[in-house]
Coordinates of C-alpha atoms in Angstrom, one line a residue:
X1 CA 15.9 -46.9 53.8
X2 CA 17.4 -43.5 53.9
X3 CA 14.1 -41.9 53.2
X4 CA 12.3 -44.0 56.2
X5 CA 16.0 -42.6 58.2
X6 CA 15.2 -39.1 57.4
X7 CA 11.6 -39.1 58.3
X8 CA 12.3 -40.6 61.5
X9 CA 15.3 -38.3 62.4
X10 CA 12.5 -35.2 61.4
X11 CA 10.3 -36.1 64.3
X12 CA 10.5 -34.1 67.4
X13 CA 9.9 -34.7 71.2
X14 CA 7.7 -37.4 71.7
X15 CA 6.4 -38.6 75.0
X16 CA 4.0 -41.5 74.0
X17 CA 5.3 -44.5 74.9
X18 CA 3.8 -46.1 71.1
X19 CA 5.5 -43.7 69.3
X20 CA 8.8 -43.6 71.2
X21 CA 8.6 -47.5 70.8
X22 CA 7.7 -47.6 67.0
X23 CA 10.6 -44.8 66.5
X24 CA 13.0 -46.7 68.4
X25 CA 11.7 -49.4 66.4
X26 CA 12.6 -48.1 63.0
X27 CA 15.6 -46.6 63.3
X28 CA 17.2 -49.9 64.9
X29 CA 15.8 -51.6 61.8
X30 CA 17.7 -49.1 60.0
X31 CA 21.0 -49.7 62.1
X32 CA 20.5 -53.6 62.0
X33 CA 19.5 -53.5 58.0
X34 CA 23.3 -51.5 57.5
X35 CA 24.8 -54.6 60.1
X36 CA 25.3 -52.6 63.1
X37 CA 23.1 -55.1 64.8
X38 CA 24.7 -54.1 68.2
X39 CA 23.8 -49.8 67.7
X40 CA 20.4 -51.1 67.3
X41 CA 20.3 -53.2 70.7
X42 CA 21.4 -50.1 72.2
X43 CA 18.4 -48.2 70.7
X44 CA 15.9 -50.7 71.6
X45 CA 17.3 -51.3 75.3
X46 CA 17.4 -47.7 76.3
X47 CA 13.9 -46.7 74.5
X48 CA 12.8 -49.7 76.6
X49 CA 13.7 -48.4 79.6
X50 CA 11.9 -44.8 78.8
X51 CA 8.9 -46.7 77.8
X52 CA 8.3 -49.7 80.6
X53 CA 7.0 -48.2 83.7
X54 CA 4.3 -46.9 81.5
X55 CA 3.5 -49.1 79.0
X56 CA 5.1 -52.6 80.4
X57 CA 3.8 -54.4 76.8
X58 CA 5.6 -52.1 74.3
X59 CA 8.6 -52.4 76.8
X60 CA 8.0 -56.1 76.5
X61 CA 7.9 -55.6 72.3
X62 CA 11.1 -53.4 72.7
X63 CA 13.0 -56.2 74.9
X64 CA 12.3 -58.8 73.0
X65 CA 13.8 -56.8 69.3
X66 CA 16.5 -55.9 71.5
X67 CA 17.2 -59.9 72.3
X68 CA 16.6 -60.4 68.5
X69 CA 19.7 -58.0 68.2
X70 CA 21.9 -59.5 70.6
X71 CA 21.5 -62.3 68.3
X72 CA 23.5 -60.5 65.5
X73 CA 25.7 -59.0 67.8
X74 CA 29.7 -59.2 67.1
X75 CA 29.6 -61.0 70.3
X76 CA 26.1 -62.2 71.4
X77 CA 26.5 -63.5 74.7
X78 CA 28.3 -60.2 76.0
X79 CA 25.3 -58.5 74.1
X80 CA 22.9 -60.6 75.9
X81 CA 24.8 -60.1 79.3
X82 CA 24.5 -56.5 78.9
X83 CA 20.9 -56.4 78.1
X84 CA 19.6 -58.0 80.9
X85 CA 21.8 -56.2 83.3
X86 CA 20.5 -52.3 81.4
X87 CA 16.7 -53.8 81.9
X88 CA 16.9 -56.0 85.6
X89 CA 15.1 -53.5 87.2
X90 CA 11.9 -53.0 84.5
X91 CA 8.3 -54.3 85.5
X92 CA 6.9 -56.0 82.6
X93 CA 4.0 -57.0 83.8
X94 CA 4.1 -60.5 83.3
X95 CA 3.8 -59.6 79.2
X96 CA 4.5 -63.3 77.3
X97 CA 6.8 -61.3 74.9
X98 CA 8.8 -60.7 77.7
X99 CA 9.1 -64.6 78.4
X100 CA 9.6 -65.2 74.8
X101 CA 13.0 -62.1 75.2
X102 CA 13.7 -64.0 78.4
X103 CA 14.2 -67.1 76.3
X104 CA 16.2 -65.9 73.7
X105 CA 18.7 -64.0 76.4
X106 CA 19.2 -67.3 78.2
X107 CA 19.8 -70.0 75.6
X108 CA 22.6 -66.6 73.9
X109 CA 24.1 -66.8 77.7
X110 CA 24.3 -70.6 77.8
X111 CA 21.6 -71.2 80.0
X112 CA 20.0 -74.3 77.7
X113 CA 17.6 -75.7 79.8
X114 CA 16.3 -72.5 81.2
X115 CA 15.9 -71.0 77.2
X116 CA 14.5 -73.7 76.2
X117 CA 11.4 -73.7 78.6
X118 CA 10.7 -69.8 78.0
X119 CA 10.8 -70.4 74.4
X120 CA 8.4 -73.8 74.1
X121 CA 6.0 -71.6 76.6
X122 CA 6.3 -68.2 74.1
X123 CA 6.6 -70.2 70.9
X124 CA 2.8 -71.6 72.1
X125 CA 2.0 -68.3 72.7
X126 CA 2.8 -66.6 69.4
X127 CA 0.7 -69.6 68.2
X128 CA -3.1 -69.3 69.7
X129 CA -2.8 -65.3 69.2
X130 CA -1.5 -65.9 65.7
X131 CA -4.7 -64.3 64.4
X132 CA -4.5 -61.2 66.5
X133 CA -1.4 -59.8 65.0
X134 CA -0.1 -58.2 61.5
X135 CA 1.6 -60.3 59.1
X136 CA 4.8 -58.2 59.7
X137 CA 4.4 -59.2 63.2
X138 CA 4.0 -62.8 63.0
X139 CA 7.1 -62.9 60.8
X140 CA 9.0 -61.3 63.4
X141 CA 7.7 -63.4 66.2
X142 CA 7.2 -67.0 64.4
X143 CA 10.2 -69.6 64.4
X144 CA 12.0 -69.0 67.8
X145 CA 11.1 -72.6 68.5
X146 CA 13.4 -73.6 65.9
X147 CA 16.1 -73.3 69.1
X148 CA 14.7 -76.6 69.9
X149 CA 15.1 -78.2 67.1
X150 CA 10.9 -78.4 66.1
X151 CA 11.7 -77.9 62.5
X152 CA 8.8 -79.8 61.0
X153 CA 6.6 -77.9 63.0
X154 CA 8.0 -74.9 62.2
X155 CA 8.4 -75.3 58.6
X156 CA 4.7 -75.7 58.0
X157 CA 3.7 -72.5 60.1
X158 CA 6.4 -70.8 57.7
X159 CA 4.4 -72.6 54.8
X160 CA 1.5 -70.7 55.9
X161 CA 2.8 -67.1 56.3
X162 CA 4.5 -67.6 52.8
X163 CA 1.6 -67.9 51.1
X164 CA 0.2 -65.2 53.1
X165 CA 3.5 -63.1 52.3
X166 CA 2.2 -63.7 48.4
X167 CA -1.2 -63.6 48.8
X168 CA -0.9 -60.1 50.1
X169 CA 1.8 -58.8 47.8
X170 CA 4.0 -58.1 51.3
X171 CA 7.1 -58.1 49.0
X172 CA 9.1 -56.2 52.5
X173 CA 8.9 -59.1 55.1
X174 CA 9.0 -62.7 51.9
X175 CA 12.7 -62.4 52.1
X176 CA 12.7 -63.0 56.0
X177 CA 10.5 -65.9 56.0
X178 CA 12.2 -67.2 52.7
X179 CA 15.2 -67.3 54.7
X180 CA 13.1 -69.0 57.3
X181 CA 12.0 -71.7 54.9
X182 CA 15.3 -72.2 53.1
X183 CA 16.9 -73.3 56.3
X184 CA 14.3 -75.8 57.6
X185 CA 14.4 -77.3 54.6
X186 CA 18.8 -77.6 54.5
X187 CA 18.1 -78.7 58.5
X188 CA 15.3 -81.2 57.2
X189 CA 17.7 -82.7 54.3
X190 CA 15.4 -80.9 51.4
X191 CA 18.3 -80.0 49.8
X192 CA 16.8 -79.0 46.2
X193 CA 14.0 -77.1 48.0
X194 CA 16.3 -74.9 49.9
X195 CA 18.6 -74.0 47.4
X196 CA 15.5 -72.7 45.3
X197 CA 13.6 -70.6 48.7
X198 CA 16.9 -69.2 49.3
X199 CA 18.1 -68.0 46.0
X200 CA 14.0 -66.5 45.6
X201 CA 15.2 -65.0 48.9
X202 CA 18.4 -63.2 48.1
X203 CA 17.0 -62.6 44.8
X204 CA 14.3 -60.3 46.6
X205 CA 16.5 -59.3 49.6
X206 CA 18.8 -57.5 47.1
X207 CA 16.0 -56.1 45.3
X208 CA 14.4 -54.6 48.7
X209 CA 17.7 -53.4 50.0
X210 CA 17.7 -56.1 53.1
X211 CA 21.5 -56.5 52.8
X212 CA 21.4 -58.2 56.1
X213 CA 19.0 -61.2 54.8
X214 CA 20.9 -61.2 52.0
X215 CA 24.4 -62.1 53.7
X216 CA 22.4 -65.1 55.9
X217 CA 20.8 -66.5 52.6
X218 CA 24.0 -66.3 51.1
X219 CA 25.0 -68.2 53.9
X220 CA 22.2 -70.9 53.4
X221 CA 23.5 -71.5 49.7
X222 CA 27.3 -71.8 50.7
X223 CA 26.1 -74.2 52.9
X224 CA 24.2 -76.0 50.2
X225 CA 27.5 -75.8 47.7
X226 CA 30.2 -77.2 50.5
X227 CA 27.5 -80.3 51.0
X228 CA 28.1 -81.2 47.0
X229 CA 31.7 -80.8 47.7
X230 CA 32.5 -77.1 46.5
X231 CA 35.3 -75.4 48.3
X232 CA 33.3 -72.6 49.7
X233 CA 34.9 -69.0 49.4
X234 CA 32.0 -66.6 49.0
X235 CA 30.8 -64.9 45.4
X236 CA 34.6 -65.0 43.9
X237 CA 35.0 -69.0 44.8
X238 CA 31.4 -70.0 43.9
X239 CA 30.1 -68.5 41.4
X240 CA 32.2 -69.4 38.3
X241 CA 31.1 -73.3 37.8
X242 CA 27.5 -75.0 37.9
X243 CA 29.0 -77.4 40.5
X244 CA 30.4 -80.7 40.4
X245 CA 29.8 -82.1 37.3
X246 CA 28.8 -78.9 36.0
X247 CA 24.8 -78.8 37.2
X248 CA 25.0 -81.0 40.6
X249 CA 24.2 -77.5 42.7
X250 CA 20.6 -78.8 44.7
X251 CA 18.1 -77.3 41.3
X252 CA 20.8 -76.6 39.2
X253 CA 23.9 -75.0 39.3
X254 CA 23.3 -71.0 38.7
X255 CA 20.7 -68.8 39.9
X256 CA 17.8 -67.7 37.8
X257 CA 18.3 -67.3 34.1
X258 CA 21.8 -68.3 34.2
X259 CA 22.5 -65.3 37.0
X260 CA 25.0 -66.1 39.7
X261 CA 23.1 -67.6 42.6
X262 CA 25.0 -65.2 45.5
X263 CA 24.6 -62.2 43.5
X264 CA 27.6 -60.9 44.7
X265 CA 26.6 -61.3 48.3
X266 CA 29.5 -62.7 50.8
X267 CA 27.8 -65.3 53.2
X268 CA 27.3 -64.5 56.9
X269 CA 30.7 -65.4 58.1
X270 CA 29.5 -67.9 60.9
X271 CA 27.8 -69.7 57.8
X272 CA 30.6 -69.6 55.8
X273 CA 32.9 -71.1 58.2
X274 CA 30.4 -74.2 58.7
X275 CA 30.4 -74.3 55.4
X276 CA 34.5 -74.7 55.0
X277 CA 34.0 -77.5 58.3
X278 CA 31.4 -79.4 56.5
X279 CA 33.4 -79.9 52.9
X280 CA 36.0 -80.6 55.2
X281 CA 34.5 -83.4 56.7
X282 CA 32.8 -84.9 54.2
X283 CA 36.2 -85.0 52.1
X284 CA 38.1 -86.2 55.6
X285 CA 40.0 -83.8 56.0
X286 CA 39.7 -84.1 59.8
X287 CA 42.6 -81.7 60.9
X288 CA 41.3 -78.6 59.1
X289 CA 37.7 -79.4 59.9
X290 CA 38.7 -79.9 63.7
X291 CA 40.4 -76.2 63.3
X292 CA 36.8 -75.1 61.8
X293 CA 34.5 -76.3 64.3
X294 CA 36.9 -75.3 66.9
X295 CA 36.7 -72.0 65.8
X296 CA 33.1 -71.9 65.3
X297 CA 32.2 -73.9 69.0
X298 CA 34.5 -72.1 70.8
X299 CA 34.3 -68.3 70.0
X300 CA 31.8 -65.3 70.8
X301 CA 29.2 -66.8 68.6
X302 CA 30.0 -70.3 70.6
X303 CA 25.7 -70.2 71.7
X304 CA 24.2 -69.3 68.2
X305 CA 22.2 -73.0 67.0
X306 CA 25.1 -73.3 64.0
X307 CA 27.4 -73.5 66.4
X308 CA 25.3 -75.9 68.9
X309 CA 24.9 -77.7 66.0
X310 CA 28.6 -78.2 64.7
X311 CA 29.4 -79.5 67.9
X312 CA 28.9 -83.1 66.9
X313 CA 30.8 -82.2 63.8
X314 CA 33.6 -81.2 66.0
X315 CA 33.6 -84.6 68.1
X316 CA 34.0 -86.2 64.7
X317 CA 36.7 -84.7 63.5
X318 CA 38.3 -84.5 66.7
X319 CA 38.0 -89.0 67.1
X320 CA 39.2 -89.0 63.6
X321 CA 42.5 -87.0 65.1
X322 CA 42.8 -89.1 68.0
X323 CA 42.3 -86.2 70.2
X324 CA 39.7 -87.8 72.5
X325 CA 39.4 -85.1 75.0
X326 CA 38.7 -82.7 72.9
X327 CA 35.7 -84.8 71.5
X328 CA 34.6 -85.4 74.7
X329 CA 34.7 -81.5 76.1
X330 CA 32.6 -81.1 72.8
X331 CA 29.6 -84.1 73.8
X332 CA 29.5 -82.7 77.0
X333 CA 28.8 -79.6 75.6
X334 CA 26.2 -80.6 73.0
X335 CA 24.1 -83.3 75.4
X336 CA 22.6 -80.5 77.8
X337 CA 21.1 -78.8 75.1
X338 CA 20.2 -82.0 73.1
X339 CA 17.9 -82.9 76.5
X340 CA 16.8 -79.4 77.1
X341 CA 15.2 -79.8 73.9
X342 CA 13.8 -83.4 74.0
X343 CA 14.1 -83.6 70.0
X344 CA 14.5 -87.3 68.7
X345 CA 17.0 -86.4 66.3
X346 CA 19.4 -84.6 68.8
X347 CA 19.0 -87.3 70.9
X348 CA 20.0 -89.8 68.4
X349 CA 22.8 -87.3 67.3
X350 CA 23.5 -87.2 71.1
X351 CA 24.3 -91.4 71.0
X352 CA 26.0 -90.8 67.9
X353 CA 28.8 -89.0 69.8
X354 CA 29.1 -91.4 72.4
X355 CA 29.6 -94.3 70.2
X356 CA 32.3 -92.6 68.7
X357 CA 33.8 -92.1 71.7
X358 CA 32.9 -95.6 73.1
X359 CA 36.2 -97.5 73.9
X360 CA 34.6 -100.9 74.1
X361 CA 33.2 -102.4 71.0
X362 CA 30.2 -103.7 72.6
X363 CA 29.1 -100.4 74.1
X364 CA 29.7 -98.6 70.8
X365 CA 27.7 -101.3 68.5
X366 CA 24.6 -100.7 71.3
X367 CA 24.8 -96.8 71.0
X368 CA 25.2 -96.8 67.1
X369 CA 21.7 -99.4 67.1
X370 CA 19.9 -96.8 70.1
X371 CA 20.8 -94.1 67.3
X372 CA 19.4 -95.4 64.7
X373 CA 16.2 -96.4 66.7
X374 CA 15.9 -92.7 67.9
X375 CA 16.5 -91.6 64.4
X376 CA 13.4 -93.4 63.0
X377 CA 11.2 -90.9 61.6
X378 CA 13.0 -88.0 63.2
X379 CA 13.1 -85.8 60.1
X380 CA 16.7 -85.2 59.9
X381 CA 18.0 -87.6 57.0
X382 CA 21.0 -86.1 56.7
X383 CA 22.3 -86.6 60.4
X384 CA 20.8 -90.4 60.2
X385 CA 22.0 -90.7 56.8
X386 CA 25.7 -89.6 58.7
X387 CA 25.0 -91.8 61.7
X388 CA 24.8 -94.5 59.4
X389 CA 27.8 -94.4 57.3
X390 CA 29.8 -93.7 60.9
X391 CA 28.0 -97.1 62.3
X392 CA 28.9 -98.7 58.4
X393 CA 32.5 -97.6 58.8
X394 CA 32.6 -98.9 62.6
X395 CA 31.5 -102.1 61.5
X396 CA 33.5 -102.6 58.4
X397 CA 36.7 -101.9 60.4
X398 CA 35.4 -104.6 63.2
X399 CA 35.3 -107.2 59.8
X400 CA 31.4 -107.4 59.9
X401 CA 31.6 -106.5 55.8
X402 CA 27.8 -107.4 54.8
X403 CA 26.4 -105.6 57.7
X404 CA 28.8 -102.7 57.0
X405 CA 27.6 -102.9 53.2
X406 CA 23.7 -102.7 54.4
X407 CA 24.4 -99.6 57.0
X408 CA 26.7 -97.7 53.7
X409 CA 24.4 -98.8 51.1
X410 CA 21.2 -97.4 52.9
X411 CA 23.6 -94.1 53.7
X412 CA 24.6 -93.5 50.1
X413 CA 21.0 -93.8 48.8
X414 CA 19.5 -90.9 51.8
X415 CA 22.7 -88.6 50.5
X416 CA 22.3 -89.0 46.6
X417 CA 18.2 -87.9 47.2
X418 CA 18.7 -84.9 48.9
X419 CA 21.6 -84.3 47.3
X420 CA 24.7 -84.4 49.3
X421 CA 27.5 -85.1 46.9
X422 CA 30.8 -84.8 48.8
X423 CA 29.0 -87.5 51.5
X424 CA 27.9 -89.7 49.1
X425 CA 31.2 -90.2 47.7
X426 CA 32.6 -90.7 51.0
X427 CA 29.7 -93.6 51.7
X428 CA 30.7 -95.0 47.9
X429 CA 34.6 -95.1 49.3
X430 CA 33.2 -97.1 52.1
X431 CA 31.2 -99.2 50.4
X432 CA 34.0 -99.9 48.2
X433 CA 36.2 -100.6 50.4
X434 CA 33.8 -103.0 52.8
X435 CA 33.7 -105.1 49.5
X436 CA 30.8 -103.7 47.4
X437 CA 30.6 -101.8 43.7
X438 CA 28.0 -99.1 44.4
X439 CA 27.2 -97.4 40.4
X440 CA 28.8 -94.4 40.3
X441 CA 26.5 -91.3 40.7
X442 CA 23.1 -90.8 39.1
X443 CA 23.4 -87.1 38.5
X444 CA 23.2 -87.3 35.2
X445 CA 19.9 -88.4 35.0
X446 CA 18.9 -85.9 37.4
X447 CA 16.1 -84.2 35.4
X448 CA 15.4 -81.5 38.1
X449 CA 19.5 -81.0 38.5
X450 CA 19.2 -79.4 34.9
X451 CA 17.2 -77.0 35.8
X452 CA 17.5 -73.4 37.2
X453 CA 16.1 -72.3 40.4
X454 CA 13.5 -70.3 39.0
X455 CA 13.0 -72.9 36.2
X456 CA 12.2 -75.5 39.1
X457 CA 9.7 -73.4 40.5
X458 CA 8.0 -72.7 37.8
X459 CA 7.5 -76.0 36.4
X460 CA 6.8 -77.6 39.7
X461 CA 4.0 -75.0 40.2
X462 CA 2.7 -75.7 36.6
X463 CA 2.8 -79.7 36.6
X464 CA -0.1 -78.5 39.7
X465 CA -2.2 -77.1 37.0
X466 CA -1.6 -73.4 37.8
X467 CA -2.1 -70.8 34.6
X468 CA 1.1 -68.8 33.9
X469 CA -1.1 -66.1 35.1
X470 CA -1.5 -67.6 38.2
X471 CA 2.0 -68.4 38.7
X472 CA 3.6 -65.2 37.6
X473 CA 1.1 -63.9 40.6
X474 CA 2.7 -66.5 43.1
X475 CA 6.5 -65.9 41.9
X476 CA 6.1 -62.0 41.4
X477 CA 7.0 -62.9 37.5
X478 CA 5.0 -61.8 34.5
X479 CA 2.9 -64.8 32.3
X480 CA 5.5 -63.7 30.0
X481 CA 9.0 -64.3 32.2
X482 CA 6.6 -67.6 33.1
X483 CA 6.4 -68.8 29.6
X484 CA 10.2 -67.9 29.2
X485 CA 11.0 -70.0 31.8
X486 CA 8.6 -73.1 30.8
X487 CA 10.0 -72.8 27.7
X488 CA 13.6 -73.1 28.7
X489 CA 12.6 -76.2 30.6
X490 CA 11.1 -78.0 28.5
X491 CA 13.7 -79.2 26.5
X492 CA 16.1 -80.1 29.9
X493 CA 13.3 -81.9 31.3
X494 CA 12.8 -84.1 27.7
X495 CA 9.1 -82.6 27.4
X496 CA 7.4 -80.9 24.8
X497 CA 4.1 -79.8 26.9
X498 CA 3.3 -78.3 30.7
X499 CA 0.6 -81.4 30.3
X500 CA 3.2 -84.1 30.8
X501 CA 4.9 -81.9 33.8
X502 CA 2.7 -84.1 36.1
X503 CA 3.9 -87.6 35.2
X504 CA 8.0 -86.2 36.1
X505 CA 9.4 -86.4 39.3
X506 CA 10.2 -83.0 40.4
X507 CA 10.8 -83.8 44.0

């Protein structure tokens, strides 16, 4: 990075607008790669300016990076603000990339409905002229439509570019569409998946120098660790144990070959503190989580998607206080982006919130059953998973004990696949208490729990028949490191043989 600095800083003049755009370009991916993501918004805004009247698409290109900086920004909507006040009087021609900038701006200045629509139309866009651009560049322009909440969608468009990313050795831009990848799969409850694509991630983040994708994988695995009831606290608080129970940590408790799993990188502070509000409410401890997700809903960062989507969190926590305005300031909040969107599961998260705000029992049993409708096949199990044990606690405390049991029962089983420790203990108490004796946890015949995250992608990519070789290709390993790794599973996995990999569940 100081190298690509230096060259950059021994260019003279320039007055081509490509070459004041791709220098403006690098040295703000310097600025934002050292976190002073607001220095390279600056950068990118004002070369914009130089560059627009003559050259309205690389103004457009310059825009939208700036709108991707806002995003990092101490204090995005401000950022946001300021960026569409320095550029109100640029002709972009009509340029789509300006429309997708245009998006991103909006849903950072609150404007849900109107974000939403400019990034659906740009998000279809990057799509049909996917073929036209770099890899680089459809790294940088694919997954804005996760603002909607389209993560299956999303997920296998980042499927694609990864093996792309691999396929053509681009070892620079894997760690940003790792990152990518590892949260779709937390948002889509693949809990084991994600904790293995975003300790790959860091892994090569802190190998390329990308301290900035480092911190937000971090955040990712802090994330992971509160769900299986860890008290986050960044590298010093999580990396001593393997986890609950010693290896409960989604594919094991430690990183690969035994190595701390943050590598000494603090989470991204916005994750960490969802982090803290999620152990929080999964152990119910509602008046500390209600201080969280207050924090988190109602400061600078208030517009960022981990705060949209802690805002049903916050109505939780807040009910459980009996602070009902509060929960209701926070539904109010969430349902306007929840419809901008049109995504089943927010709308079934949407119902959630009113039913725990419902004051008649009548109106609350109808909301918690329209929730579970919308929830069918939505792809977010954790959120139905939650919806149930709220609609299982509602109806134990109404007396209805066997249809509580069915609602908690169903709950615990979603949160022990994914896994989600600290909530599954919380739907066991339930179930306990509504009359029931759920078996204590299975994790100890968890074969993939055992296993290390490099260990689990190894021997899930060998039970498909790939050669060491191959795999060592795939995983930027050696067939040595491969076979070290296959070896080291073997044994955890009660298997003598990469031939009887395929008959194990590795899910």
């Amino acid at each position: 990075m100081e190298l690509a600095g230096a060259l950059a800083d021994e260019v003279g003049q320039v007055s081509s607008p490509l070459t004041l755009a791709r220098l403006a370009s690098v040295r703000a991916a310097l600025e934002h790669g050292q976190g002073r993501a607001e220095s390279a918004r600056l950068l990118l805004v004002d070369a914009a300016s130089d560059v627009t009247a003559r050259h309205p698409a690389t103004g457009a290109w310059l825009l939208f990076e700036s709108a991707v900086m806002a995003w990092d920004a101490p204090d995005p909507a401000a950022a946001a603000r300021d960026t569409r006040a320095r550029t109100a009087g640029l002709d972009f021609g009509g340029d789509p990339v300006h429309r997708g900038a245009a998006g991103v701006l909006d849903t950072l200045v609150g404007d849900a409905a109107g974000g939403a629509a400019a990034v659906r139309e740009f998000a279809a866009y990057v799509v049909e002229t996917r073929k036209e651009r770099s890899l680089a560049e459809q790294v940088r322009l694919h997954g804005w439509d996760m603002l909607l909440g389209e993560y299956r969608t999303v997920h296998d468009e980042a499927v694609a570019l990864e093996r792309e990313c691999r396929a053509e050795g681009a070892v620079g831009v894997l760690p940003r569409v790792l990152l990518r990848l590892a949260r779709l799969r937390l948002f889509l409850g693949r809990h084991r998946d994600a904790y293995t694509t975003a300790v790959e991630g860091l892994e090569i983040a802190c190998d390329t120098g990308q301290r900035h994708l480092a911190t937000m994988l971090s955040g990712v695995l802090v994330v992971l660790a509160a769900l299986q009831g860890e008290e986050p606290g960044g590298p010093e608080g999580l990396a001593g144990a393997d986890g609950p129970g010693g290896g409960d940590r989604p594919g094991g408790g430690r990183g690969t070959a035994g190595r701390d799993p943050y590598l000494g990188v603090a989470p991204i502070p916005i994750w960490l503190a969802r982090a803290h509000g999620l152990l929080d409410l999964g152990l119910g401890r509602y008046d500390r989580a209600l201080r969280r997700f207050a924090g988190l809903t109602g400061g600078p960062q208030r517009h960022l998607m981990v705060s949209v989507h802690s805002l049903p969190d916050q109505v939780e926590a807040a009910v459980r206080t009996d602070r009902a305005a509060e929960a209701g300031r926070a539904a109010d909040r969430f349902t306007p982006w929840a419809r901008a969107t049109g995504t089943a599961w927010a709308g079934a998260v949407e119902l959630r919130c009113r039913a725990l705000l419902a004051a008649d029992g009548a109106a609350a049993e109808e909301l918690y059953e329209r929730a579970l409708a919308a929830h069918e096949g939505d792809g977010r199990p954790f959120e139905e998973a939650r919806t149930r044990l709220l609609y299982g606690e509602w109806l134990r405390r109404a007396k209805r004990r066997a249809a509580a049991r069915e609602e908690l029962t169903t709950a615990l089983a979603s949160f022990e696949r994914m896994p989600a420790a600290a909530w599954a203990d919380r739907a066991r108490t339930e179930l306990r208490a509504a009359g029931a004796s759920p078996a204590a946890s299975a994790t100890g015949t968890d074969l993939v729990g055992r296993l290390t995250a490099q260990e689990l992608r190894v021997v899930r990519l060998a039970a498909t028949g790939l050669s060491n070789r191959d795999i060592g290709a795939r995983l930027f390993l050696s067939p040595r490191t491969v076979g070290y790794h296959l070896s080291n599973a073997y044994p955890k996995l009660g298997v003598a043989s990469r031939a009887a990999l395929g008959a194990l569940d590795l899910g």
